[in-house]
Coordinates of C-alpha atoms in Angstrom, one line a residue:
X1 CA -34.5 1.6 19.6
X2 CA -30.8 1.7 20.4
X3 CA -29.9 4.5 23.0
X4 CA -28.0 7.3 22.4
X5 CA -25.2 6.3 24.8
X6 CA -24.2 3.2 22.3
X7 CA -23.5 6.4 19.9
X8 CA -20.6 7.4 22.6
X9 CA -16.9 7.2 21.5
X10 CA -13.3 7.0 23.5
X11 CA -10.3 6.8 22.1
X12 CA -8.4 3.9 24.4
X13 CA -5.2 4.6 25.3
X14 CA -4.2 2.1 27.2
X15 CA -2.8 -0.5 24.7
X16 CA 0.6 -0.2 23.8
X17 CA 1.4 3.1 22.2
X18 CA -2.4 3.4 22.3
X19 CA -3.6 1.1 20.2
X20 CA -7.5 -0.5 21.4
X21 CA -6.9 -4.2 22.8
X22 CA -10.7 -4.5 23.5
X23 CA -10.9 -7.0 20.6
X24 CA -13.0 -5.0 18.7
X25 CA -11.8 -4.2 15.5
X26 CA -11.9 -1.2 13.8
X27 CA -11.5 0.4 10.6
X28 CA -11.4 3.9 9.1
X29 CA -13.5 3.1 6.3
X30 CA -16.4 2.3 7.9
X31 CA -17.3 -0.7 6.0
X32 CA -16.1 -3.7 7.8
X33 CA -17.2 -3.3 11.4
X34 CA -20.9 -5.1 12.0
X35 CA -21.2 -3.0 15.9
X36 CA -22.0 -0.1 16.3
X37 CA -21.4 0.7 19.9
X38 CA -18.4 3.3 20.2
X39 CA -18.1 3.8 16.9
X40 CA -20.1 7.2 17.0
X41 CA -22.6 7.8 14.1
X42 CA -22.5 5.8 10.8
X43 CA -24.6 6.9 8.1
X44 CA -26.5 5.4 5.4
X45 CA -23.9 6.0 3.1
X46 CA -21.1 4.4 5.4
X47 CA -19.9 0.9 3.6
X48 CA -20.8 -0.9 6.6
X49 CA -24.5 -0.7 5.8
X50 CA -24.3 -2.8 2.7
X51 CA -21.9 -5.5 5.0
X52 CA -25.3 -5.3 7.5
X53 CA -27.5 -5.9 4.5
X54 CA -25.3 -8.6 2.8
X55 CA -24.9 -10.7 5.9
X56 CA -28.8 -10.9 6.2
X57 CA -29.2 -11.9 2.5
X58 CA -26.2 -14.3 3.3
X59 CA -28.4 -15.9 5.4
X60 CA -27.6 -13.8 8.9
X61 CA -24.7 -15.9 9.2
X62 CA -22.6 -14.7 12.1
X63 CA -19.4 -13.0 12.2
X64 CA -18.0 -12.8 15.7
X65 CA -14.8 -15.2 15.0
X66 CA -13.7 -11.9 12.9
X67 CA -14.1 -9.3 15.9
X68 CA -12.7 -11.5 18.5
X69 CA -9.2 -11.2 20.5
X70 CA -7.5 -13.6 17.8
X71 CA -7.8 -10.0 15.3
X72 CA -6.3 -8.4 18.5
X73 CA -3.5 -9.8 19.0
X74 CA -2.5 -10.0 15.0
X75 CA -2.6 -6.0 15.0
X76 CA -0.8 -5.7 18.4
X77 CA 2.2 -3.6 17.8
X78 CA 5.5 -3.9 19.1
X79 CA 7.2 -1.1 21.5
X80 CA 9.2 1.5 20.5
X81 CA 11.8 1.3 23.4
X82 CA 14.7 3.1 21.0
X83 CA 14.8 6.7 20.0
X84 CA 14.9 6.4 15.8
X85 CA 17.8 7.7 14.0
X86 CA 18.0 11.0 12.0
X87 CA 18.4 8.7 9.1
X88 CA 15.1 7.2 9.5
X89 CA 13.3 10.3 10.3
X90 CA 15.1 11.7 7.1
X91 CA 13.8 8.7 5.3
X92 CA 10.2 9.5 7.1
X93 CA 10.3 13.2 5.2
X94 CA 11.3 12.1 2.1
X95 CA 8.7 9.7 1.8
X96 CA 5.7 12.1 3.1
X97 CA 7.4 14.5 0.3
X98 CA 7.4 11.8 -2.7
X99 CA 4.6 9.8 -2.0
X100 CA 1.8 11.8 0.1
X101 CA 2.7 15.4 -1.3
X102 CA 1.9 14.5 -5.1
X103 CA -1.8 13.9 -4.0
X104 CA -2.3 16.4 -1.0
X105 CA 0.0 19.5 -1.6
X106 CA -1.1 21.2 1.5
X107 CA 2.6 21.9 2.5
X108 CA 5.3 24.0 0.4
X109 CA 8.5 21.3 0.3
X110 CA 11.1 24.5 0.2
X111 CA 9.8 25.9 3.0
X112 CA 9.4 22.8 4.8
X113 CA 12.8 21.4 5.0
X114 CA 14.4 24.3 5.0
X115 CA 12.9 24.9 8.6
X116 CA 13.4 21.3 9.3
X117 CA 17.5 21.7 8.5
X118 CA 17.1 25.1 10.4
X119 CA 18.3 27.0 7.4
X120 CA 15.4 29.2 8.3
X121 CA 13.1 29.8 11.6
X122 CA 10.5 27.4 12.0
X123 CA 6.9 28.2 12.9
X124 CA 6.7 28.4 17.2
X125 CA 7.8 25.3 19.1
X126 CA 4.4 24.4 19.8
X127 CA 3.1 24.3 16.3
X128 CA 6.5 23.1 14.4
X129 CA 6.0 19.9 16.9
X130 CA 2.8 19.2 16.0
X131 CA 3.3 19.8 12.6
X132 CA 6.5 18.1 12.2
X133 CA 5.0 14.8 13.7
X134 CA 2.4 14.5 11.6
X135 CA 4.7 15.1 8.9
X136 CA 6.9 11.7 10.1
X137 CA 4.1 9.9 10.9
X138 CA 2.4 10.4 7.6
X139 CA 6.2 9.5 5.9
X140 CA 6.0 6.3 8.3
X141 CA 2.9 5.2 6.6
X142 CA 3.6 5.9 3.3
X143 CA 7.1 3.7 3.6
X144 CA 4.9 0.5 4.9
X145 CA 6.8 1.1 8.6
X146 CA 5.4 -1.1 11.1
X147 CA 2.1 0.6 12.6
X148 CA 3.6 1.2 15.9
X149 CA 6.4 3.7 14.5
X150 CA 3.2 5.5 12.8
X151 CA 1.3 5.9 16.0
X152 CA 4.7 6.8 17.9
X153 CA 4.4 10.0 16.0
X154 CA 0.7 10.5 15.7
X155 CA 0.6 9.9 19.9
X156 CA 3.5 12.7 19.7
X157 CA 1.6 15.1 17.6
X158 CA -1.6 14.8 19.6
X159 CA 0.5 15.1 22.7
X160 CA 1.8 18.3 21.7
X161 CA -1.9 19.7 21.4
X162 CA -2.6 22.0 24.9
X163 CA -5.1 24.7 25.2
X164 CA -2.9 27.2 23.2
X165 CA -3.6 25.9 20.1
X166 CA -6.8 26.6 20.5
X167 CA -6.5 29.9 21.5
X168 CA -4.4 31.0 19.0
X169 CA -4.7 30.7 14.8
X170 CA -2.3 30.3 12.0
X171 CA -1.7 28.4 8.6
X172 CA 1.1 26.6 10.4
X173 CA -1.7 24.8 12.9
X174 CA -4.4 24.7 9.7
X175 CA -2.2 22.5 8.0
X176 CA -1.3 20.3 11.5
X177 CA -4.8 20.2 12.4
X178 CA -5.7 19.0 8.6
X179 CA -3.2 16.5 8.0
X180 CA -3.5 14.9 11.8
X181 CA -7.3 14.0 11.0
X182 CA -6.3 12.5 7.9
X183 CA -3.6 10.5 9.2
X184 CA -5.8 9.7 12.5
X185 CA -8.3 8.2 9.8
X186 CA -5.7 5.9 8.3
X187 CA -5.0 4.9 11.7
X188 CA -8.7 4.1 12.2
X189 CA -9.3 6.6 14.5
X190 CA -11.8 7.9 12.7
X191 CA -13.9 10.0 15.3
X192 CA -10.7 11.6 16.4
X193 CA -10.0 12.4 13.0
X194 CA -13.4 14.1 12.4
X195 CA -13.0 16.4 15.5
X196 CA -9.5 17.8 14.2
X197 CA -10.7 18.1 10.7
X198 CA -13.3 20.6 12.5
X199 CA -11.1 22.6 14.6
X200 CA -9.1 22.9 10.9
X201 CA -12.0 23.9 9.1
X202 CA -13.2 26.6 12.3
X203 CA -9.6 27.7 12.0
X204 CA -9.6 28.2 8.3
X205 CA -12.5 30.3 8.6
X206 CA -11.5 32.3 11.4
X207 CA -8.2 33.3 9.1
X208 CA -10.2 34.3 6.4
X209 CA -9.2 31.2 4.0
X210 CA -12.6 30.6 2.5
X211 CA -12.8 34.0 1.0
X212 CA -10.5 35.9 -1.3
X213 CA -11.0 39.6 -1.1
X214 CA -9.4 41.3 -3.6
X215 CA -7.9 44.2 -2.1
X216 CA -5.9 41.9 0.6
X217 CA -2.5 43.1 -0.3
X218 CA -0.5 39.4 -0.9
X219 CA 2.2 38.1 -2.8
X220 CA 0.5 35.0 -5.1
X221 CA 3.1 32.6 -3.3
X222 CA 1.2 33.3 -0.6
X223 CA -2.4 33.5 -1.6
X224 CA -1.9 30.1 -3.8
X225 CA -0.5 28.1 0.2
X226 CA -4.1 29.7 1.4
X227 CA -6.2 28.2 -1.5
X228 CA -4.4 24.8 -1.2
X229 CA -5.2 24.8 2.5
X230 CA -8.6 25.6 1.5
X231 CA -9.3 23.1 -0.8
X232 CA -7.4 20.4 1.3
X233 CA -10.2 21.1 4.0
X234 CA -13.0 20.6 1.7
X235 CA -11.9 17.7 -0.1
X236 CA -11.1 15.7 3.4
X237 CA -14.5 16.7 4.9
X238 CA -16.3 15.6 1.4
X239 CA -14.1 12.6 2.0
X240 CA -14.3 11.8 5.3
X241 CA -18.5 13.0 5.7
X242 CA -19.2 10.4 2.2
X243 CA -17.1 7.6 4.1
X244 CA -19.0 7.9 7.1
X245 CA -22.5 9.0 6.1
X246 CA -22.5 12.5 7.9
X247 CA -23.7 15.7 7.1
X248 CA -21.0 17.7 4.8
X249 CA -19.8 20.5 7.8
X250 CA -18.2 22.8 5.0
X251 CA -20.5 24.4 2.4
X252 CA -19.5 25.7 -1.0
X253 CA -21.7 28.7 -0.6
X254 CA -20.0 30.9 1.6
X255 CA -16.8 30.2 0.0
X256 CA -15.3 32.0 -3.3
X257 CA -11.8 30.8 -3.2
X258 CA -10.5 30.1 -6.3
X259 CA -9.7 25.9 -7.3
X260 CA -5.7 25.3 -7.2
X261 CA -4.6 26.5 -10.7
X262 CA -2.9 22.8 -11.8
X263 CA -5.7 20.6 -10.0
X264 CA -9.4 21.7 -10.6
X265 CA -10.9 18.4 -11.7
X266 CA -10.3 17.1 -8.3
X267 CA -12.3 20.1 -6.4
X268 CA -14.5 20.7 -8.9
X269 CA -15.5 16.8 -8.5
X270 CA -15.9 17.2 -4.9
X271 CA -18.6 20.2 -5.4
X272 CA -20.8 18.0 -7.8
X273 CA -20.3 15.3 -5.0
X274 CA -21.3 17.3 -2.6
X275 CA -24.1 18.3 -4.1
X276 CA -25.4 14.6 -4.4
X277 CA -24.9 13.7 -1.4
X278 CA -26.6 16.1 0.5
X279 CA -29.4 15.3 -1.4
X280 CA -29.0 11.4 -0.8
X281 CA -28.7 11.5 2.9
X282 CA -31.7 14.3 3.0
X283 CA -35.0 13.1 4.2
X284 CA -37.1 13.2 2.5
X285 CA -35.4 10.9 -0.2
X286 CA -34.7 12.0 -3.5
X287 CA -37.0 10.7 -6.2
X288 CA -36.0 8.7 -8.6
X289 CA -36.0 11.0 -11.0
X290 CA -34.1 13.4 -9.3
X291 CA -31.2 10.6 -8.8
X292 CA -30.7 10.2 -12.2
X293 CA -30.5 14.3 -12.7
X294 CA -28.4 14.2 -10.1
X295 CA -26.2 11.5 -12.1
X296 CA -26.4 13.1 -15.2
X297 CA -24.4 15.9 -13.5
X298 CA -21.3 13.6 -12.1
X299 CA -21.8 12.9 -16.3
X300 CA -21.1 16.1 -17.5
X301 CA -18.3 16.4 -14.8
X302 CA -16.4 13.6 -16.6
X303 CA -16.8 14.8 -19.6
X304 CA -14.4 17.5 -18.4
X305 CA -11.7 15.7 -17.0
X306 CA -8.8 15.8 -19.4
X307 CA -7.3 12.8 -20.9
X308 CA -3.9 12.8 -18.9
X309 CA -6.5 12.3 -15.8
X310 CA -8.8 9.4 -17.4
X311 CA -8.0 6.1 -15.9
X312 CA -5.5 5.0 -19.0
X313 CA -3.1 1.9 -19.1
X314 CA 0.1 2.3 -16.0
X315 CA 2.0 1.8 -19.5
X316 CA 0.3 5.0 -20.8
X317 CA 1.3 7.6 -18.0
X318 CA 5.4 8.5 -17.5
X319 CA 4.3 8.7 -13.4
X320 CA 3.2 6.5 -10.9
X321 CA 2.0 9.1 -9.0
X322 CA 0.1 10.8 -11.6
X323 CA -1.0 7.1 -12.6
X324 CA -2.4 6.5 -9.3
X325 CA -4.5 10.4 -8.8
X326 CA -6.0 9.8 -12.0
X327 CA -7.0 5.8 -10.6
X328 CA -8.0 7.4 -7.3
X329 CA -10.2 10.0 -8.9
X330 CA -12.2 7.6 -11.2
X331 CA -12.4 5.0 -7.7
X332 CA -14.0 8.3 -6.1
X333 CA -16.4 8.7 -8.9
X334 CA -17.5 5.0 -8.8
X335 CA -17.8 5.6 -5.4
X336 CA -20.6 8.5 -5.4
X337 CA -22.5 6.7 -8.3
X338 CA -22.4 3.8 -6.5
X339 CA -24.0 5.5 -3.5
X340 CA -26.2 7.6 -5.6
X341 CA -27.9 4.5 -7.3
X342 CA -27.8 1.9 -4.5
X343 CA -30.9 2.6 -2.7
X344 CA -33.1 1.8 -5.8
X345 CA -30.4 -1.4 -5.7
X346 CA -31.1 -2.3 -2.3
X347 CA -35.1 -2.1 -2.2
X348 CA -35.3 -5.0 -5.4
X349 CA -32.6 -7.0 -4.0
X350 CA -34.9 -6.8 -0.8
X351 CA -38.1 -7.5 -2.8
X352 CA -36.1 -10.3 -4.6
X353 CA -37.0 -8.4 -7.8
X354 CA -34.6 -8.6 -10.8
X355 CA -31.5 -6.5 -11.0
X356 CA -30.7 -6.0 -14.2
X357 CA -32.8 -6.4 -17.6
X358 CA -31.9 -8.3 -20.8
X359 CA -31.4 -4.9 -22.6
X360 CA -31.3 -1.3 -21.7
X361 CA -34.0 1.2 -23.4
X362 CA -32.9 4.0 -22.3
X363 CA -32.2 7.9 -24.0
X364 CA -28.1 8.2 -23.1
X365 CA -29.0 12.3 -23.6
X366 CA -32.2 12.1 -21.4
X367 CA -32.7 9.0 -19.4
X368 CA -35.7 9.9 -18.1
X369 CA -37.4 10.5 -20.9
X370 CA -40.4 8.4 -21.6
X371 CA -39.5 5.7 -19.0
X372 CA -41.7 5.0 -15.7
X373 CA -40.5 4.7 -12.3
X374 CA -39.7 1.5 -12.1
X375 CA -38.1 1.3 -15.3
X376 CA -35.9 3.9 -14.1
X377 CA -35.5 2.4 -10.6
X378 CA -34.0 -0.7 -12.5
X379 CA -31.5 1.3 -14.1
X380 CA -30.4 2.9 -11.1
X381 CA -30.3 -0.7 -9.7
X382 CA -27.9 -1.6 -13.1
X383 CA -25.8 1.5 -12.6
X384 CA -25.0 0.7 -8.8
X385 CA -23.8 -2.9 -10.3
X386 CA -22.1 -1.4 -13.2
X387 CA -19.8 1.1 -10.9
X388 CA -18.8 -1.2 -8.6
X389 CA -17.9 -3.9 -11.4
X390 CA -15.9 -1.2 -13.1
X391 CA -14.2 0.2 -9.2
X392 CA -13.4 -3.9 -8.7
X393 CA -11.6 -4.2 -12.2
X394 CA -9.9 -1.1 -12.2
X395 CA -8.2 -1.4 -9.0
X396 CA -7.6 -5.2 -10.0
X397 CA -5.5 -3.7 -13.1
X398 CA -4.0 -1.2 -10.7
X399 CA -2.6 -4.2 -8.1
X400 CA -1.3 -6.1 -10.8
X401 CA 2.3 -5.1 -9.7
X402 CA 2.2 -4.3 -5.9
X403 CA 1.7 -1.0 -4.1
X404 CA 4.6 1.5 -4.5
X405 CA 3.2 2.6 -1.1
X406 CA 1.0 2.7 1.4
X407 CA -1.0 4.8 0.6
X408 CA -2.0 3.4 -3.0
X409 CA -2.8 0.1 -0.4
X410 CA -4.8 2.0 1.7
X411 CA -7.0 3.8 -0.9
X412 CA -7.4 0.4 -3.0
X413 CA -8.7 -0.9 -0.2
X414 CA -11.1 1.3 0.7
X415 CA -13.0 1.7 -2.4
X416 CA -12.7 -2.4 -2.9
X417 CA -14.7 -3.0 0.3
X418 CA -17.5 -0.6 -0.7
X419 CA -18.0 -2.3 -4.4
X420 CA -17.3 -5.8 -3.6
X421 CA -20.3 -5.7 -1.2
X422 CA -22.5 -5.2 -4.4
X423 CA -21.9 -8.2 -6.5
X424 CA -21.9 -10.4 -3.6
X425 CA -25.3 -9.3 -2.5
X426 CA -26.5 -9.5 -6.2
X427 CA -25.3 -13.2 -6.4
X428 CA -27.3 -14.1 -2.9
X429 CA -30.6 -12.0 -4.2
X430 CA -31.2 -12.4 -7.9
X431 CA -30.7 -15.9 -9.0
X432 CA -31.9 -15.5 -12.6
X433 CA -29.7 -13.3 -14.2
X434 CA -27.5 -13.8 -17.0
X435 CA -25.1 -11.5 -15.3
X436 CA -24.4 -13.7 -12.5
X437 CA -21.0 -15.1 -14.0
X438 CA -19.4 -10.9 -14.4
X439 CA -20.4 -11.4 -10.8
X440 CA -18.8 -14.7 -10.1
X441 CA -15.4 -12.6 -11.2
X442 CA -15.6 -9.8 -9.7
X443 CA -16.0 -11.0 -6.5
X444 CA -13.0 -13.8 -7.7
X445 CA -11.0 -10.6 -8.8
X446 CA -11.7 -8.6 -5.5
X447 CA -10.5 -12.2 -3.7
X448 CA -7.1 -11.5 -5.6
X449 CA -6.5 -8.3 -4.8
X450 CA -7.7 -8.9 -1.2
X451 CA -4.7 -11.5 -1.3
X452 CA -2.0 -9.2 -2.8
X453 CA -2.6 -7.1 -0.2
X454 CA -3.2 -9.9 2.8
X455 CA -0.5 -8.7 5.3
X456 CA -2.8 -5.5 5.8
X457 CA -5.0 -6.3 8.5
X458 CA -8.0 -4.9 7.0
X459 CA -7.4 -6.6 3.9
X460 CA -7.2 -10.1 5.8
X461 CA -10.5 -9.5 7.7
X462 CA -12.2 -8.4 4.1
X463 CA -11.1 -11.6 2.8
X464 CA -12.2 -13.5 5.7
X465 CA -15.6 -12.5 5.0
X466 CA -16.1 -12.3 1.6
X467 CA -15.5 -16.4 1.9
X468 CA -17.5 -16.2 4.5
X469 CA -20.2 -14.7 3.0
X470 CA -20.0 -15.9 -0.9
X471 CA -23.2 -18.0 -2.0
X472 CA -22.2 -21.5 -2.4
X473 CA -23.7 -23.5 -5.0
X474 CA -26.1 -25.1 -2.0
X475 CA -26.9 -21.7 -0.7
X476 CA -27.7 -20.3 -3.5
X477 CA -30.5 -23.1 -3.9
X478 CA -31.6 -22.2 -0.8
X479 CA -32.0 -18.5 -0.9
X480 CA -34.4 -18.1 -3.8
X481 CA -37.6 -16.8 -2.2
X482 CA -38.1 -13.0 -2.3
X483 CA -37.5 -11.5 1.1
X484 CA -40.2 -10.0 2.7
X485 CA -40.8 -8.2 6.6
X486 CA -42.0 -11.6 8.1
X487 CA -40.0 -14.2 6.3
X488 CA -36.8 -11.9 7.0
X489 CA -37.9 -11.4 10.6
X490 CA -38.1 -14.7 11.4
X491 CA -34.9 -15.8 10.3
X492 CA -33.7 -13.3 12.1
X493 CA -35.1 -14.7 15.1
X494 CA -34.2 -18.2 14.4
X495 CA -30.0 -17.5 14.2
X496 CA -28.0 -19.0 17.1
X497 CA -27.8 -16.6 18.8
X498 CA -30.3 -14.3 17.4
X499 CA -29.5 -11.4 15.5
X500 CA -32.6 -9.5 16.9
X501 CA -34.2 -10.1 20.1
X502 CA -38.0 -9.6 19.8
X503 CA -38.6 -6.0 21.1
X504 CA -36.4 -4.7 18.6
X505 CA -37.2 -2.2 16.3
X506 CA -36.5 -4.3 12.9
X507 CA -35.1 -1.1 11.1
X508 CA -32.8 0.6 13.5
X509 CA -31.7 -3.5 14.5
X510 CA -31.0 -4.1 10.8
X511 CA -29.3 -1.0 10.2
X512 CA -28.8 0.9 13.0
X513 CA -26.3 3.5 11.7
X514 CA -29.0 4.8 9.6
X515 CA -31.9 7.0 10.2
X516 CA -35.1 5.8 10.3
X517 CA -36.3 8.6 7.5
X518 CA -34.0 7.2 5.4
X519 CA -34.7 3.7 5.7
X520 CA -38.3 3.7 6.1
X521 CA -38.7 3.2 2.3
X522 CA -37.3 0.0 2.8
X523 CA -39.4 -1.7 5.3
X524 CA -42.3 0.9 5.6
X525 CA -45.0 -2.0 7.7
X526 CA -42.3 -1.8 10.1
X527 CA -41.7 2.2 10.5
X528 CA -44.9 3.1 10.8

């Protein structure tokens, strides 16, 4: 069993401008690092669970030339030894404003730069620091600056933190606290991000932002900055707790703040979402009926989205950034199905049992009406195929002309590296289907976008091991036998060097991020 210490995290600061020169690399998506040790707890959900389970059906090929100092040094930023000009920092508002502010609306622009041209007071010095950092930092990402003028400011904001922010509460340090762990994830600090997300959240609460009581005597300017605050906290932890495979820290229950008047599809997703994935990461297991009830409400939830947010033609929609929310919202749907139906996905690819099945039989209205188990189990398996061809496809029509910002980069990427994973182990594990060529393209349409996007780090290092782990038409001769506990165990064992040393537990080696309740179903000889 791997101890709890390997669970420990530390931000290191001693790079330049704090950036980890361990060689160890990193990622705040949690789906392309294979150890776990200081990366604090990863669920079953996390991304990086199907990369474990793809490189064993790959063969256990090894992947340390992609961790090693070589990845290092490519991401090594360069000083900051100049102060930057009130041009840039201008150019650092404007983009948080035009790019970052159309999705998260957390701040009110007015307001904003008024106190940021001193036409008005700003919050306290404390807070407006910390806030106006984050601000520039964010900008600094959106406008694809260098990743060392992003952590200049997110190493400023941070700084500013003492013990008086946390003895003290106000929207002004709400909205720091919730846009520094969202820009600390982009950054790929993701456990730093998690821990201000919480102090936001226990903020929030502690001024009253989850509830609305109706005699509170406030103008609606100011009650509509609370529920946008709100609802900016519960989407990131839905976010963040999906990405990662932890617990959901905010419930619904306690909360009766009404949606943000112009924006409910988004919060009203993150609800239903919630909803599945507590029961997904609960032990025990859904059934596999209750999975596809549990689909059929993310269904009904798309039925309501209206057309301007469907994901239509770039052509169709008169702006970008409307374009890209209504991308980003389908990519997050995907993403849930995806996770909802991959379990039944994983256990046949295990078993070496098919995938898919020549045609489907099932009641659209009901689909669990009149079909077994395992009939069921297979269209769960088809589903989890299904969303990730159509997340691969979309954002391949999305990156046909190139990011307008970072953001749209960073987002593509992220739900890219969870689908692509799914073909890929599909090709390796089912060798008879007549689907095999839709997965030949996807994974040759996720290798294009990969390379549109190759001067982001992450996006290199995905590509490097999608080659790496791609069936070749020898491999794929080789790998037809179903998988089982001892034919998987001993190829485990025979891999220079091993990927399991013999007193391992097989399930917390194979996927250690994972609890053992939720995995058991997998390997069950080897649980008991």
């Amino acid at each position: 069993m791997r101890s709890n210490a390997s669970l420990n995290w530390h931000r290191d600061m001693s790079g330049t401008n704090g950036f980890n020169t361990s060689g160890r690399a990193n990622d705040g998506t949690a789906s392309l690092s294979l150890e776990p040790d200081g990366q604090g707890y990863l669920g079953f959900a996390s991304g990086v669970t199907l990369l474990r389970i793809l490189q064993l059906c790959a063969g256990a090929i090894p992947l340390p030339q992609l961790d090693g100092p070589d990845n290092a040094r490519e991401q090594q930023p360069m000083r900051i030894d100049q102060g930057l000009s009130l041009h840039d920092t201008s150019r650092f508002v404007d983009a948080y404003f035009q790019c970052y502010h159309l999705q998260y609306p957390i701040l009110h622009e007015p307001t904003f730069r008024a106190q940021w041209n001193e036409i008005i007071p700003p919050p306290p010095p404390e807070q407006w620091e910390m806030l106006l950092n984050v601000v520039l930092g964010i900008g600094a990402f959106c406008a694809f600056e260098p990743l060392s003028v992003v952590e200049h400011f997110l190493d400023k904001s941070i700084s500013a933190i003492g013990a008086r922010h946390l003895q003290c509460g106000s929207l002004t340090l709400v909205q720091a606290f919730t846009l520094l762990s969202n820009l600390c994830q982009k950054s790929n600090r993701l456990n730093s991000g998690s821990v201000f997300l919480g102090i936001a959240g226990r903020m929030a609460m502690g001024l009253g932002l989850h509830r609305e009581l109706p005699f509170w005597n406030i103008n609606p300017f100011e009650r509509e900055i609370r529920r946008r605050a709100w609802w900016m906290i519960y989407t990131f932890d839905s976010g963040s707790s999906i990405t990662f495979g932890r617990p959901i820290v905010f419930p619904t229950t306690e909360s009766d703040v009404t949606m943000v008047h112009n924006a409910p599809e988004r919060s009203a997703f993150h609800m239903v979402g919630n909803r599945c994935y507590h029961r997904v990461i609960s032990s025990p297991p859904p059934s596999i009926v209750e999975i596809h009830s549990l689909d059929t409400q993310i269904l009904a939830w798309k039925e309501t989205v209206p057309s301007w947010l469907q994901p239509n033609e770039r052509s169709a929609c008169p702006y970008q950034w409307l374009h890209f929310s209504a991308q980003k919202l389908f990519w997050r749907c995907c993403n849930l199905r995806i996770i909802l139906h991959r379990r039944a996905f994983l256990e046949r690819a295990l078993k070496g049992l098919p995938l898919t099945t020549a045609e489907a039989t099932f009641n659209s209205g009901n689909p669990t009406a009149g079909v077994t188990d395992n009939e069921l189990e297979l269209r769960s398996s088809e589903q989890c195929l299904e969303n990730a061809s159509q997340t691969i496809r979309s954002i391949h029509q999305f990156f046909v002309q190139p990011p307008r910002d970072r953001l749209e980069a960073w987002y593509g990427l992220h739900y890219l590296f969870h689908a692509s994973f799914v073909p890929l182990i599909a090709l390796h594990t089912d060798h008879g289907s007549r689907h095999r060529p839709e997965w030949v393209h996807d994974v040759s349409l996720t290798c294009e976008v990969l390379h549109t996007l190759r001067d982001d780090p992450l996006a290199k290092r995905c590509l490097s091991i999608v080659h790496l782990l791609s069936p070749s038409d020898s491999q794929v001769a080789n790998i037809c036998a179903p998988f089982d506990n001892n034919d998987l165990l001993a190829m485990l064992h025979s891999t220079d060097p091993p990927v399991i040393s013999p007193s391992n537990d097989l399930v917390q080696t194979l996927l250690p991020f994972a609890d053992l309740a939720t995995l058991s179903s997998f390997w069950p000889m080897s649980a008991q």
